[in-house]
Coordinates of C-alpha atoms and ligand atoms in Angstrom, one line a residue:
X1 CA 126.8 91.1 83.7
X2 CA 125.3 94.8 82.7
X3 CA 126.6 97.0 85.4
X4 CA 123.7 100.0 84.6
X5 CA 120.8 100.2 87.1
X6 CA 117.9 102.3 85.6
X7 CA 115.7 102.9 88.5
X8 CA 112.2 105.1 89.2
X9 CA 109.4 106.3 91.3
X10 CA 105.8 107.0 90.3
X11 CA 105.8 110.5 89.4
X12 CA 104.0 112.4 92.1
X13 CA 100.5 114.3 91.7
X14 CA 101.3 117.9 91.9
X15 CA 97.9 118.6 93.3
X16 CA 99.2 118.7 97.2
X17 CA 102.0 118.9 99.6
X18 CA 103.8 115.1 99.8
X19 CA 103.0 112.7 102.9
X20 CA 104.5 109.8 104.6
X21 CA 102.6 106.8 101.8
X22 CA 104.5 109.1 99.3
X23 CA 107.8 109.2 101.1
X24 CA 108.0 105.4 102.2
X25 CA 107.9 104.8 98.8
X26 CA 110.8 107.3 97.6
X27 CA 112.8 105.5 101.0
X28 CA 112.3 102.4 99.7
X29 CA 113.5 103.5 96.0
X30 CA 116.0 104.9 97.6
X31 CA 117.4 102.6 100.0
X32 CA 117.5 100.2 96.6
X33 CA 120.0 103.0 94.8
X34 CA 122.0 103.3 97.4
X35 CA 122.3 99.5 97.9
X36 CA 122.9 99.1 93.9
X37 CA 125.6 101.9 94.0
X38 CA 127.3 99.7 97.1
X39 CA 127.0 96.7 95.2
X40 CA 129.2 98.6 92.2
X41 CA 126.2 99.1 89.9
X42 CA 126.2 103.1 87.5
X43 CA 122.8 103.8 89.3
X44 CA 120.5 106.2 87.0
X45 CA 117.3 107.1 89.7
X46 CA 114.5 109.3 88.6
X47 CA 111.5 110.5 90.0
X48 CA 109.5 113.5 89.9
X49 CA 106.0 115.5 89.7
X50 CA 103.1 114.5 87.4
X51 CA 101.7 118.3 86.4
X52 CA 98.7 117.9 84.1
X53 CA 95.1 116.8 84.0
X54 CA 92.1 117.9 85.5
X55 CA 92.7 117.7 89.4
X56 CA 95.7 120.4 89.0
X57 CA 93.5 122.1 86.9
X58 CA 90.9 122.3 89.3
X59 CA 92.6 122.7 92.7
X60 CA 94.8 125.5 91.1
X61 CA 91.7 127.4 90.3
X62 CA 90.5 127.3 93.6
X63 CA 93.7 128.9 94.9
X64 CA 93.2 131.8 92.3
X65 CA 96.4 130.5 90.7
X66 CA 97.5 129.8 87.7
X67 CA 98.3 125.8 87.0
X68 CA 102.1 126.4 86.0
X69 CA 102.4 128.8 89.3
X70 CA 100.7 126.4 91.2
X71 CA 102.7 122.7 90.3
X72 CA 105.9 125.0 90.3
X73 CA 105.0 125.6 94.1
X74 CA 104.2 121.9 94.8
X75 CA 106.8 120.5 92.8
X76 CA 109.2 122.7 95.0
X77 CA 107.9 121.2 98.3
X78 CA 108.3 117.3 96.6
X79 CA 112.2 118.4 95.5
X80 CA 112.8 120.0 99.4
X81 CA 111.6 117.2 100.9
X82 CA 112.8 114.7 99.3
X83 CA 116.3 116.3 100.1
X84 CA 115.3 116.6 103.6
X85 CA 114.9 113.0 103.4
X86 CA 118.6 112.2 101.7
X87 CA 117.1 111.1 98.1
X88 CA 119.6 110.5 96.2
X89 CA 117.7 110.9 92.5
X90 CA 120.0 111.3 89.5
X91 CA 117.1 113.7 88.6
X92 CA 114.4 115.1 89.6
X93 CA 111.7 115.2 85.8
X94 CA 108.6 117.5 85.6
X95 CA 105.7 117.0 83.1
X96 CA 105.7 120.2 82.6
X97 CA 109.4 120.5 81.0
X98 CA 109.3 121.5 77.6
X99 CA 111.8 118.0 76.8
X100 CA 108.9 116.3 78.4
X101 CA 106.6 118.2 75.8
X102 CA 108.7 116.7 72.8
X103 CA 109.0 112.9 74.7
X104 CA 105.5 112.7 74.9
X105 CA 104.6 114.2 70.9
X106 CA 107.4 111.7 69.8
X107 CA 105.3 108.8 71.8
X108 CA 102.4 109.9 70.1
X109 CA 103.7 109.7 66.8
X110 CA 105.1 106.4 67.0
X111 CA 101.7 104.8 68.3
X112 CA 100.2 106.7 65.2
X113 CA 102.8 105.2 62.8
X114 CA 102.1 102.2 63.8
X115 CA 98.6 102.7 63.5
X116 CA 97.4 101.8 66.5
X117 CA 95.6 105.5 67.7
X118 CA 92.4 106.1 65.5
X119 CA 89.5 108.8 66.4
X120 CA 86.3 107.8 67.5
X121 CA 82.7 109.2 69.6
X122 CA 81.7 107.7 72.9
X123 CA 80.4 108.5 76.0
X124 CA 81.4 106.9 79.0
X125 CA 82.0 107.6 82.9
X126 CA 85.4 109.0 84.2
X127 CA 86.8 109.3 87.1
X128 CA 89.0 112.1 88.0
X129 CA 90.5 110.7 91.1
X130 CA 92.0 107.4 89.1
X131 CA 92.2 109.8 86.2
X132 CA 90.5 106.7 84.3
X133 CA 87.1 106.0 82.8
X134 CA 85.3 103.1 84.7
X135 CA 84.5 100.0 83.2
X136 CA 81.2 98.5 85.5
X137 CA 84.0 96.1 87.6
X138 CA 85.4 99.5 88.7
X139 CA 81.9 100.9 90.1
X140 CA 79.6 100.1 92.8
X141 CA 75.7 99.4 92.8
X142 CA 75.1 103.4 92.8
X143 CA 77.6 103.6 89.8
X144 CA 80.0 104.9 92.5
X145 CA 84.2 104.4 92.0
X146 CA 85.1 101.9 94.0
X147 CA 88.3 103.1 95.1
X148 CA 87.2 106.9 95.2
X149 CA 83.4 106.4 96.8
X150 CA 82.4 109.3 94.3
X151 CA 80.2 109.4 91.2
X152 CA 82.4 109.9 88.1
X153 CA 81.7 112.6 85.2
X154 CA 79.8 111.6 82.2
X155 CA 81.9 112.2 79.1
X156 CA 80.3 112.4 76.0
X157 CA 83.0 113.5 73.1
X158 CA 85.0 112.7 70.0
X159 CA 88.6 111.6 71.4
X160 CA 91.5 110.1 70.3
X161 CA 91.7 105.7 71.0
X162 CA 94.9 103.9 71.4
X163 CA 94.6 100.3 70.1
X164 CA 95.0 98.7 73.4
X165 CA 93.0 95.3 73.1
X166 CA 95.2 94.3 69.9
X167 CA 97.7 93.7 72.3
X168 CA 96.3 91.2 74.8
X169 CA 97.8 88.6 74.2
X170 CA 101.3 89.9 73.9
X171 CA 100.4 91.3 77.5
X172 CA 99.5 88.3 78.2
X173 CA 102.0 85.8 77.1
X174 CA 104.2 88.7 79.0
X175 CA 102.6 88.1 81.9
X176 CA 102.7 84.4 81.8
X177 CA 106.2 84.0 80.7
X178 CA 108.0 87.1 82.8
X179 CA 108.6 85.8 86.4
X180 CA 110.7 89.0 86.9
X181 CA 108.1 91.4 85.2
X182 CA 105.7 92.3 88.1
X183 CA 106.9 91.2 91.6
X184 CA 105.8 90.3 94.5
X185 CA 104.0 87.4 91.9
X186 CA 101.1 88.0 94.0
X187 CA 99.9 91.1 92.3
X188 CA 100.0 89.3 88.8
X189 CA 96.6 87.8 89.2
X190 CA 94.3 91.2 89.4
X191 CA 96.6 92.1 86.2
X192 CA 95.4 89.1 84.6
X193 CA 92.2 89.7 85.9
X194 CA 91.8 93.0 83.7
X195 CA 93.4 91.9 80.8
X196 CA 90.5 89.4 80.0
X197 CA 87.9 91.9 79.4
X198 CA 90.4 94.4 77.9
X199 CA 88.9 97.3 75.9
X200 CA 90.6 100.3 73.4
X201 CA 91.4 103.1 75.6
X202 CA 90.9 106.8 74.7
X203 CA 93.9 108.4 74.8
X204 CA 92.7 112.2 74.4
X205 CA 90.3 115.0 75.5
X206 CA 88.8 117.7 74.4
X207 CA 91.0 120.9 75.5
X208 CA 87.2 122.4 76.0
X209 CA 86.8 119.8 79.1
X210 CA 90.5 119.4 79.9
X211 CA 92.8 122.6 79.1
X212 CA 96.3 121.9 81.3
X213 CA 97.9 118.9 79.2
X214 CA 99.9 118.7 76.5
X215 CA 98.4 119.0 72.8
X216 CA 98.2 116.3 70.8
X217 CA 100.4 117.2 67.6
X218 CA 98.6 118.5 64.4
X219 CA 95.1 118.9 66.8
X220 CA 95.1 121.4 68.9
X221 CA 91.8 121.1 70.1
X222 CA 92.8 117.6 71.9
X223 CA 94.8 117.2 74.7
X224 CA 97.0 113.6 75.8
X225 CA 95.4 112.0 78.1
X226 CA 97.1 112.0 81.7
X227 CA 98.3 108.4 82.2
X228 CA 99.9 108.7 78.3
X229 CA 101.5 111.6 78.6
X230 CA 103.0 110.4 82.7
X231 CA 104.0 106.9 82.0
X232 CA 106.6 108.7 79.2
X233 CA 107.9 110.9 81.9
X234 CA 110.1 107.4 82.1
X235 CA 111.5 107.9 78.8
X236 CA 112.3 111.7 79.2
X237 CA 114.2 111.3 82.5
X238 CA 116.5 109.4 80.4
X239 CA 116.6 111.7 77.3
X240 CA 114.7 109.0 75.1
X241 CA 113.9 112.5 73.3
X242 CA 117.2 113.4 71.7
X243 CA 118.6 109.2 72.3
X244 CA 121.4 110.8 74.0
X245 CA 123.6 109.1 76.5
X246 CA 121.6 108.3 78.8
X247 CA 119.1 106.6 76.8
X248 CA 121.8 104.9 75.2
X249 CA 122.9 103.3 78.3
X250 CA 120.3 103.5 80.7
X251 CA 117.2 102.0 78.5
X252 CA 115.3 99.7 79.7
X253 CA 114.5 100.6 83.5
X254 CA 115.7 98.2 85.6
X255 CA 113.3 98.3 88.3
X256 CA 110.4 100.4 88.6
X257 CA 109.2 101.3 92.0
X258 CA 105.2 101.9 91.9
X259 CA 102.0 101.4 94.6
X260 CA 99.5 98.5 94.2
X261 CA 97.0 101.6 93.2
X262 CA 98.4 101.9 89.8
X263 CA 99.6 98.9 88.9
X264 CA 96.7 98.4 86.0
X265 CA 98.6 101.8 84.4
X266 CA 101.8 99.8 84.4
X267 CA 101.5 96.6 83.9
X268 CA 99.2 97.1 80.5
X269 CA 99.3 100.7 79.6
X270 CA 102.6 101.4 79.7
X271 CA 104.5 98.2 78.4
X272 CA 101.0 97.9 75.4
X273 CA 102.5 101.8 74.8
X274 CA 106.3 100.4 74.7
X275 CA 105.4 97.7 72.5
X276 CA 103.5 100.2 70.1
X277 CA 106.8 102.3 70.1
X278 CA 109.0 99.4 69.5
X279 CA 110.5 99.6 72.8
X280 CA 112.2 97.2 75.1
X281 CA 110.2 96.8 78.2
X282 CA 111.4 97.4 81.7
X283 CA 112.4 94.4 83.5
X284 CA 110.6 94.3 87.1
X285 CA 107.9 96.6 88.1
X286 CA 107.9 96.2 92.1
X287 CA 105.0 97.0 93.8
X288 CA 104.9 98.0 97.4
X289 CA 101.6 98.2 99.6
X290 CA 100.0 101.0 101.3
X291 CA 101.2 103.2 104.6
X292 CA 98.2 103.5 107.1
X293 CA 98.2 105.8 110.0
X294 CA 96.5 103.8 113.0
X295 CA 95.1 101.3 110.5
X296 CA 93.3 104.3 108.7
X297 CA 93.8 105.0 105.5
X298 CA 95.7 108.7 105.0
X299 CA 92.9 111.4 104.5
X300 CA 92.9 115.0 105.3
X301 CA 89.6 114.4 106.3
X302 CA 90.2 112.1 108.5
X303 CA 93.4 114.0 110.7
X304 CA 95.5 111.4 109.0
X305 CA 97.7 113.2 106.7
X306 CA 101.2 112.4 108.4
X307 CA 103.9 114.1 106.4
X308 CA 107.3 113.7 107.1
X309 CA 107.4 117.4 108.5
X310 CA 105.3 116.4 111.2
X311 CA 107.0 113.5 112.5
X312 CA 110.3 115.8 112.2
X313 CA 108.4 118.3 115.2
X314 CA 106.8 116.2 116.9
X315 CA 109.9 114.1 118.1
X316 CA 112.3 116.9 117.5
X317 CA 114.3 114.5 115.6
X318 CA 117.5 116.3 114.3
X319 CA 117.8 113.2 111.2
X320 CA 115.4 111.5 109.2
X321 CA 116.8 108.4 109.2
X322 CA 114.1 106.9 112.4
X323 CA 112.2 107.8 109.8
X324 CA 113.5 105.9 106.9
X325 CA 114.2 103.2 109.4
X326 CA 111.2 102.7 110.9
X327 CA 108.8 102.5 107.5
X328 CA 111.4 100.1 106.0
X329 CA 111.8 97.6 109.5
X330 CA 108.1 97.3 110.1
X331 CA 106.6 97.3 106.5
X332 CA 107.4 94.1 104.6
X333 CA 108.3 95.3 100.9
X334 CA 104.6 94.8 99.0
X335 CA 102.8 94.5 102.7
X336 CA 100.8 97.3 103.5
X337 CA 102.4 99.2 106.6
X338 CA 100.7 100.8 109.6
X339 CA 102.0 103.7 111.5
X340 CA 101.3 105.4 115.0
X341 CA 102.9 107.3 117.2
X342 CA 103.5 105.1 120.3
X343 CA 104.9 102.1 118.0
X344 CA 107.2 104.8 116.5
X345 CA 108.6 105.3 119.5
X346 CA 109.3 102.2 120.7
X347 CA 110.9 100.6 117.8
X348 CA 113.2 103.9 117.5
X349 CA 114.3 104.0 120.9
X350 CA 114.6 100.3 121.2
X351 CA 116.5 99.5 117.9
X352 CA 118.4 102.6 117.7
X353 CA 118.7 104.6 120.7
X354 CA 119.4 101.6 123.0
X355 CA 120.6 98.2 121.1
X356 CA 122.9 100.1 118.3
X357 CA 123.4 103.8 119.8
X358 CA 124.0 102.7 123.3
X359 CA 126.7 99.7 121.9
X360 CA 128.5 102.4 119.9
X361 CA 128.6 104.7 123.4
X362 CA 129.7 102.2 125.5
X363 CA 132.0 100.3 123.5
X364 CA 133.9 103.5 122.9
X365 CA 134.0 105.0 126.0
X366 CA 135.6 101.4 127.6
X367 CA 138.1 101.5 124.3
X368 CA 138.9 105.1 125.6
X369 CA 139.2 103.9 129.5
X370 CA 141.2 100.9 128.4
X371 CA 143.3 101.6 125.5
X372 CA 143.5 105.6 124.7
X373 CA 140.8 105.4 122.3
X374 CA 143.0 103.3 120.0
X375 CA 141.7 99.9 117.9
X376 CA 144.0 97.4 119.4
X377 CA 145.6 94.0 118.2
X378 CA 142.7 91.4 118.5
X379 CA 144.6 88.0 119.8
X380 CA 141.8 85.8 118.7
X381 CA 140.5 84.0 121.4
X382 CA 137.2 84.6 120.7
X383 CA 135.5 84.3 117.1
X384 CA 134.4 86.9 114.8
X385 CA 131.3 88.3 115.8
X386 CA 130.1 88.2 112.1
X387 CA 130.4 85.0 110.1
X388 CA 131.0 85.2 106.2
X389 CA 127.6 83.9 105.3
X390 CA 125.7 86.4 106.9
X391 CA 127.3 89.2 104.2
X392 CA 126.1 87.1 101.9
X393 CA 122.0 86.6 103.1
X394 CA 122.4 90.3 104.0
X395 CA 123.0 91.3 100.2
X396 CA 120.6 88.7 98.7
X397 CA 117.8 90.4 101.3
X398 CA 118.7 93.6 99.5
X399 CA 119.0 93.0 96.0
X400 CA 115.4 91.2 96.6
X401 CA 113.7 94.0 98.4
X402 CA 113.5 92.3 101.9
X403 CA 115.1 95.1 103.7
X404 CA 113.2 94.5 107.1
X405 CA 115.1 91.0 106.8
X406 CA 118.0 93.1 106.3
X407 CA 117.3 94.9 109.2
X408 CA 116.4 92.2 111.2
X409 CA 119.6 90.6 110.6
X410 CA 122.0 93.8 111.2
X411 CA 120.5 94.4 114.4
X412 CA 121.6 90.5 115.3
X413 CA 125.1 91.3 115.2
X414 CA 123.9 94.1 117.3
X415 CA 122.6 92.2 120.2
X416 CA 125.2 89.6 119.4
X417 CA 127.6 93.0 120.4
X418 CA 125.8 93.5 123.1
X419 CA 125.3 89.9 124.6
X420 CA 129.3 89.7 124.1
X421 CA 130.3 92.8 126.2
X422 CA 127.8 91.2 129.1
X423 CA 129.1 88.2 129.3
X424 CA 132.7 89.0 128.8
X425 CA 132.1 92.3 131.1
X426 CA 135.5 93.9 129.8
X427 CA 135.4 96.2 132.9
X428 CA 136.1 92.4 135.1
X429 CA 138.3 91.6 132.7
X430 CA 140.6 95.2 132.9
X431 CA 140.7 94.2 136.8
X432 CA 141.4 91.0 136.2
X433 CA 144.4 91.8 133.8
X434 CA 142.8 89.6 131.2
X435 CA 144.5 92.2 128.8
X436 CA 144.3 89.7 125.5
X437 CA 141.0 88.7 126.2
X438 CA 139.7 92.4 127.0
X439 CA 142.2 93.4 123.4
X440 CA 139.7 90.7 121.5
X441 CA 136.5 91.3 123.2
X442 CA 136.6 95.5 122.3
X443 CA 138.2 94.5 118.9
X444 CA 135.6 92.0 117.9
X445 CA 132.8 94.8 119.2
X446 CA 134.0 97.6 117.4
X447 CA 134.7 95.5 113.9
X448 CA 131.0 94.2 114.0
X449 CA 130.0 98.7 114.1
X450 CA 132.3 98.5 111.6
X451 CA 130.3 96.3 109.8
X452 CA 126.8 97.5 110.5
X453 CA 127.6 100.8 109.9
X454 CA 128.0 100.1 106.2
X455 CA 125.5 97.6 105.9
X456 CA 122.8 99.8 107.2
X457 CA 124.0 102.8 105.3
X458 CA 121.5 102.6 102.6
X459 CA 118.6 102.7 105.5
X460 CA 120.3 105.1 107.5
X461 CA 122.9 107.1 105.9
X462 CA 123.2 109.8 108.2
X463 CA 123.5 107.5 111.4
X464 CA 126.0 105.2 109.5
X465 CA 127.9 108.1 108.5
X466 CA 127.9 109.3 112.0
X467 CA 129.6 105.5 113.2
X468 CA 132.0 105.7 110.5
X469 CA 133.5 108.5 111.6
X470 CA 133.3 108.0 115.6
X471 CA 134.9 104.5 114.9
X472 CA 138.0 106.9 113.4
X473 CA 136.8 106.5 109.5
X474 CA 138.3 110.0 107.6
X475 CA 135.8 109.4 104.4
X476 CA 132.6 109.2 103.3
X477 CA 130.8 106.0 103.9
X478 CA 128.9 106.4 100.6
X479 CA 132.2 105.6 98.5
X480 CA 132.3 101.9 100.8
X481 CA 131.7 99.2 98.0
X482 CA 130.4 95.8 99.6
X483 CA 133.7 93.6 98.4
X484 CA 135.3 96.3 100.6
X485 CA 133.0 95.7 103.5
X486 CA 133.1 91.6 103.4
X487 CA 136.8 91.9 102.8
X488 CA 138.6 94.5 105.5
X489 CA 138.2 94.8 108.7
X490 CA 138.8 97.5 111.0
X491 CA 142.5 98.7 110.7
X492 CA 144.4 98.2 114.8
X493 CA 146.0 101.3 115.5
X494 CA 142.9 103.4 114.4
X495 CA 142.4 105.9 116.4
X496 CA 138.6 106.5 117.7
X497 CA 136.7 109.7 117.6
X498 CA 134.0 109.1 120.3
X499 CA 131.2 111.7 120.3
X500 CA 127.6 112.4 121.2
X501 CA 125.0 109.4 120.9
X502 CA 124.4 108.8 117.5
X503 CA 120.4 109.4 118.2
X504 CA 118.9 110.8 121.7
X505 CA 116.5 108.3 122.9
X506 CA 112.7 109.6 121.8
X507 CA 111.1 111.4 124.6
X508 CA 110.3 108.8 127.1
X509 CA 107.0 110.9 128.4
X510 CA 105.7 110.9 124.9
X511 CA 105.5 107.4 124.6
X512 CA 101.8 106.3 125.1
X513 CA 100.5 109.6 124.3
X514 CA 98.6 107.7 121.3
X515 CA 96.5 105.9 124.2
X516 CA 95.8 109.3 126.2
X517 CA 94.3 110.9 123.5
Ligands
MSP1 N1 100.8 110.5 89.2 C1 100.4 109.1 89.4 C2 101.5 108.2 89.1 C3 102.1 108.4 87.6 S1 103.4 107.3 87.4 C4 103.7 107.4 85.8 C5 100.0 108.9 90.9 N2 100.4 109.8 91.8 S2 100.2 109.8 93.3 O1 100.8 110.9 93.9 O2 98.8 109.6 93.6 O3 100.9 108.5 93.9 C6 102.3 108.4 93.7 C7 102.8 107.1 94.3 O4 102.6 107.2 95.7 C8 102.0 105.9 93.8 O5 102.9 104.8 93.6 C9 101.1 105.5 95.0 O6 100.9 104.2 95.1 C10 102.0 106.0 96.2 N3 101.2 106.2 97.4 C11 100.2 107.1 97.5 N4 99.7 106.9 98.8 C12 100.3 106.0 99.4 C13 100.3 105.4 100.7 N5 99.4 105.8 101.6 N6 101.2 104.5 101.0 C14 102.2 104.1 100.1 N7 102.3 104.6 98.9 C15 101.3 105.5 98.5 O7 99.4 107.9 91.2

């Protein structure tokens, strides 16, 4: 079994500051590396900025700035707060990298060897939101986008056509034969949808109407069109350029992580593109839904622009990882997800705060009252609190994106914990002199944090690191491997390091402030 794990994100728009729909889906990539990396898999994880086309073009000049000094600001912000946020990205790829430059000319060539680009006139309607011109299934009555509610531009010019259509049935015998190619399944059908009134695509524009892009080689006057020259950012993160190592061992991706909004891009664009190139294709593109504040969608407009930055203020949290937690418990991978304040707070302070901080408090301060703060021998009179199936339906949940069942399942042995420690109430049986049974009741407790402090690492890796090393742990929980997890336990004689609560429960007097407003 191939041990590599090629792994990306979209590429972001560098036309504005990143918000919470952008970060759930750089969580959820990266609560997948993390898990692959636990799981013993060479994890390669890109993402990065998408820096041309006309919308950068445009906002920069309304800023006075140049495009380059304007994406080098954004792209900035994305790479801060993506760290804020504990991404752990191999690396970090910008469309405006000169490697990028040569990735995308060495594309171009190979779709021209082939003979699939050709030049051609048309006019048509284009949309610089979807950065797409509209066929009439994407417009409304007025002649309106339907997903941006605005008229698009009318483009009349001499461009550049990729030879998309003589590829449809490749796509879609792909399609048809692929269960692993596009999951959740349920997104297949709108691909297949598209694919039946397939058209050639142009795959240039005139540097007149579009001047931030890359050039297409030997014509200066035309420049790549957006989607072309982003969907290769895929290739360059992994050197595809120069076929240096990491092409060599990373190619094909693995999984790519991408929102139901540009599926279309991926699912015939790009792999139509790989084909031309004589490519292999990537294996699974997963497609996650859409984060909604209060069931709106985000808009500036509309107040609802959460960013990450916000959420860090406004509950003073000193981690991200509520964050990361909350968007992957209550958003089913490929659901769309809703946030709001009030909910925020109660799933924090209820999941983390009280069922898993409180247990960790509590269990150590009795381990300190009753046995110096020292793991003792466990006499087994009472059973494990975690049985070995439940590793087992805890991995498959995470190698097939069902983290919230993940979740859902850690936070059993949780209450399981917790149930155990009421019904055994150690403090009785210290009075009692029940020392074996108060021995296996703190033993059993503290071996399940062992437990859930690794398996929820890739969620929350700050909090689990936090565990690890209140529960006497000298390393770093990253370098945990899962054969390690299923097969050790908590070593007796370890001696505990209790400190503060791994995460203060969320101001109680903000809760409900959604409903006052
Ligand atoms: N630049 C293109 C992608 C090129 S990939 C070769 C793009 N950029 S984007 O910034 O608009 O979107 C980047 C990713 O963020 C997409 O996968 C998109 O679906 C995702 N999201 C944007 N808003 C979102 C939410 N509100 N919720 C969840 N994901 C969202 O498209």
């Amino acid at each position: 079994m191939s041990t590599k794990f090629y792994l990306t994100t979209a590429i972001y728009y560098a036309n504005a500051a990143p918000h919470i729909g952008h970060a759930y889906e750089i969580i959820a990539a990266d609560v997948i590396a993390r898990f692959q990396r636990l799981a013993g898999k060479q994890v390669f994880f890109l993402t990065g900025t998408d820096e041309h086309g006309v919308k950068v073009q445009k906002t920069a000049e309304t800023l006075g700035l140049s495009p380059q000094a304007y994406v080098d600001k954004i792209a900035d912000t994305f790479k801060t707060e993506w760290g804020q946020l504990n991404i752990t990205e191999d690396r970090f790829i910008r469309t405006t990298e000169p490697s990028h430059y040569e990735a995308v000319a060495k594309m171009w060539n190979k779709l021209l060897a082939k003979g699939d680009i050709y030049k051609a006139s048309y006019e048509a309607d284009y949309c610089r939101g979807c950065e797409v011109f509209l066929n009439d299934r994407d417009k409304d009555e007025e002649g309106k986008c339907l997903i941006h509610k605005t008229l698009p531009e009318k483009v009349s010019e001499e461009n550049y056509f990729f030879k998309l259509s003589a590829y449809k049935e490749k796509l879609q015998a792909l399609l048809k034969e692929n269960e692993q190619f596009i999951v959740p399944a349920s997104r297949k059908q709108e691909v297949i949808n598209i694919l039946e009134d397939i058209q050639d695509i142009s795959v240039s524009r005139a540097r007149t109407s579009v001047s931030w892009g890359i050039p297409v080689p030997n014509d200066p006057d035309q420049v790549i069109y957006v989607w072309i020259d982003a969907l290769s950012n895929y290739l360059t993160g992994v050197e595809w350029q120069n076929e240096t190592m990491p092409f060599a061992t990373f190619w094909p991706p693995d999984v790519q992580v991408i929102g139901k909004d540009i599926l279309r891009f991926h699912a015939i664009y790009w792999p139509a593109m790989l084909m031309s190139a004589e490519l292999p294709l990537p294996k699974t593109l997963l497609v996650h839904g859409f984060i909604n504040i209060a069931d709106t969608k985000l808009s500036k407009s509309s107040g609802t622009l959460v960013t990450v930055n916000d959420l860090m203020t406004r509950f003073e949290l000193k981690t991200v990882d509520p964050i990361r937690y909350y968007l992957m418990m209550t958003t089913g991978f490929g659901q769309d997800g809703n946030y709001t304040d009030d909910d925020f707070k109660l799933k924090i302070n209820a999941d983390l705060a009280n069922n898993l901080g409180n247990l960790l408090n509590r269990s150590l301060a009795m381990l300190q009252k009753y046995c110096d703060g020292i793991v003792p021998e466990p006499a087994g009179l009472i059973s494990p609190l975690i049985q070995p199936e439940t590793f087992g339906t805890i991995y498959a949940d995470y190698e097939q994106y069902r983290f919230n069942d993940a979740l859902v399942k850690i936070l059993g042995i949780v209450d399981a914990a917790n149930k155990l420690i009421n019904d055994e109430a150690p403090w009785t049986l210290a009075k009692e002199e029940k020392t074996e049974r108060l021995h296996d009741v703190l033993y059993r407790v503290l071996n399940a944090l062992r437990a859930v402090a690794a398996l929820i690492s890739p969620v929350t890796p700050e909090l689990a690191q936090n565990m690890w090393e209140q529960l006497g742990f000298e390393n770093d929980i990253t370098i945990a491997n899962w054969q390690q997890i299923v097969e050790t336990v908590l070593p007796v004689g370890q001696k505990t390091v209790p400190g503060q609560p791994i995460l203060p429960r969320l101001e109680s007097d903000l809760v409900g402030a959604d409903k006052k407003k």
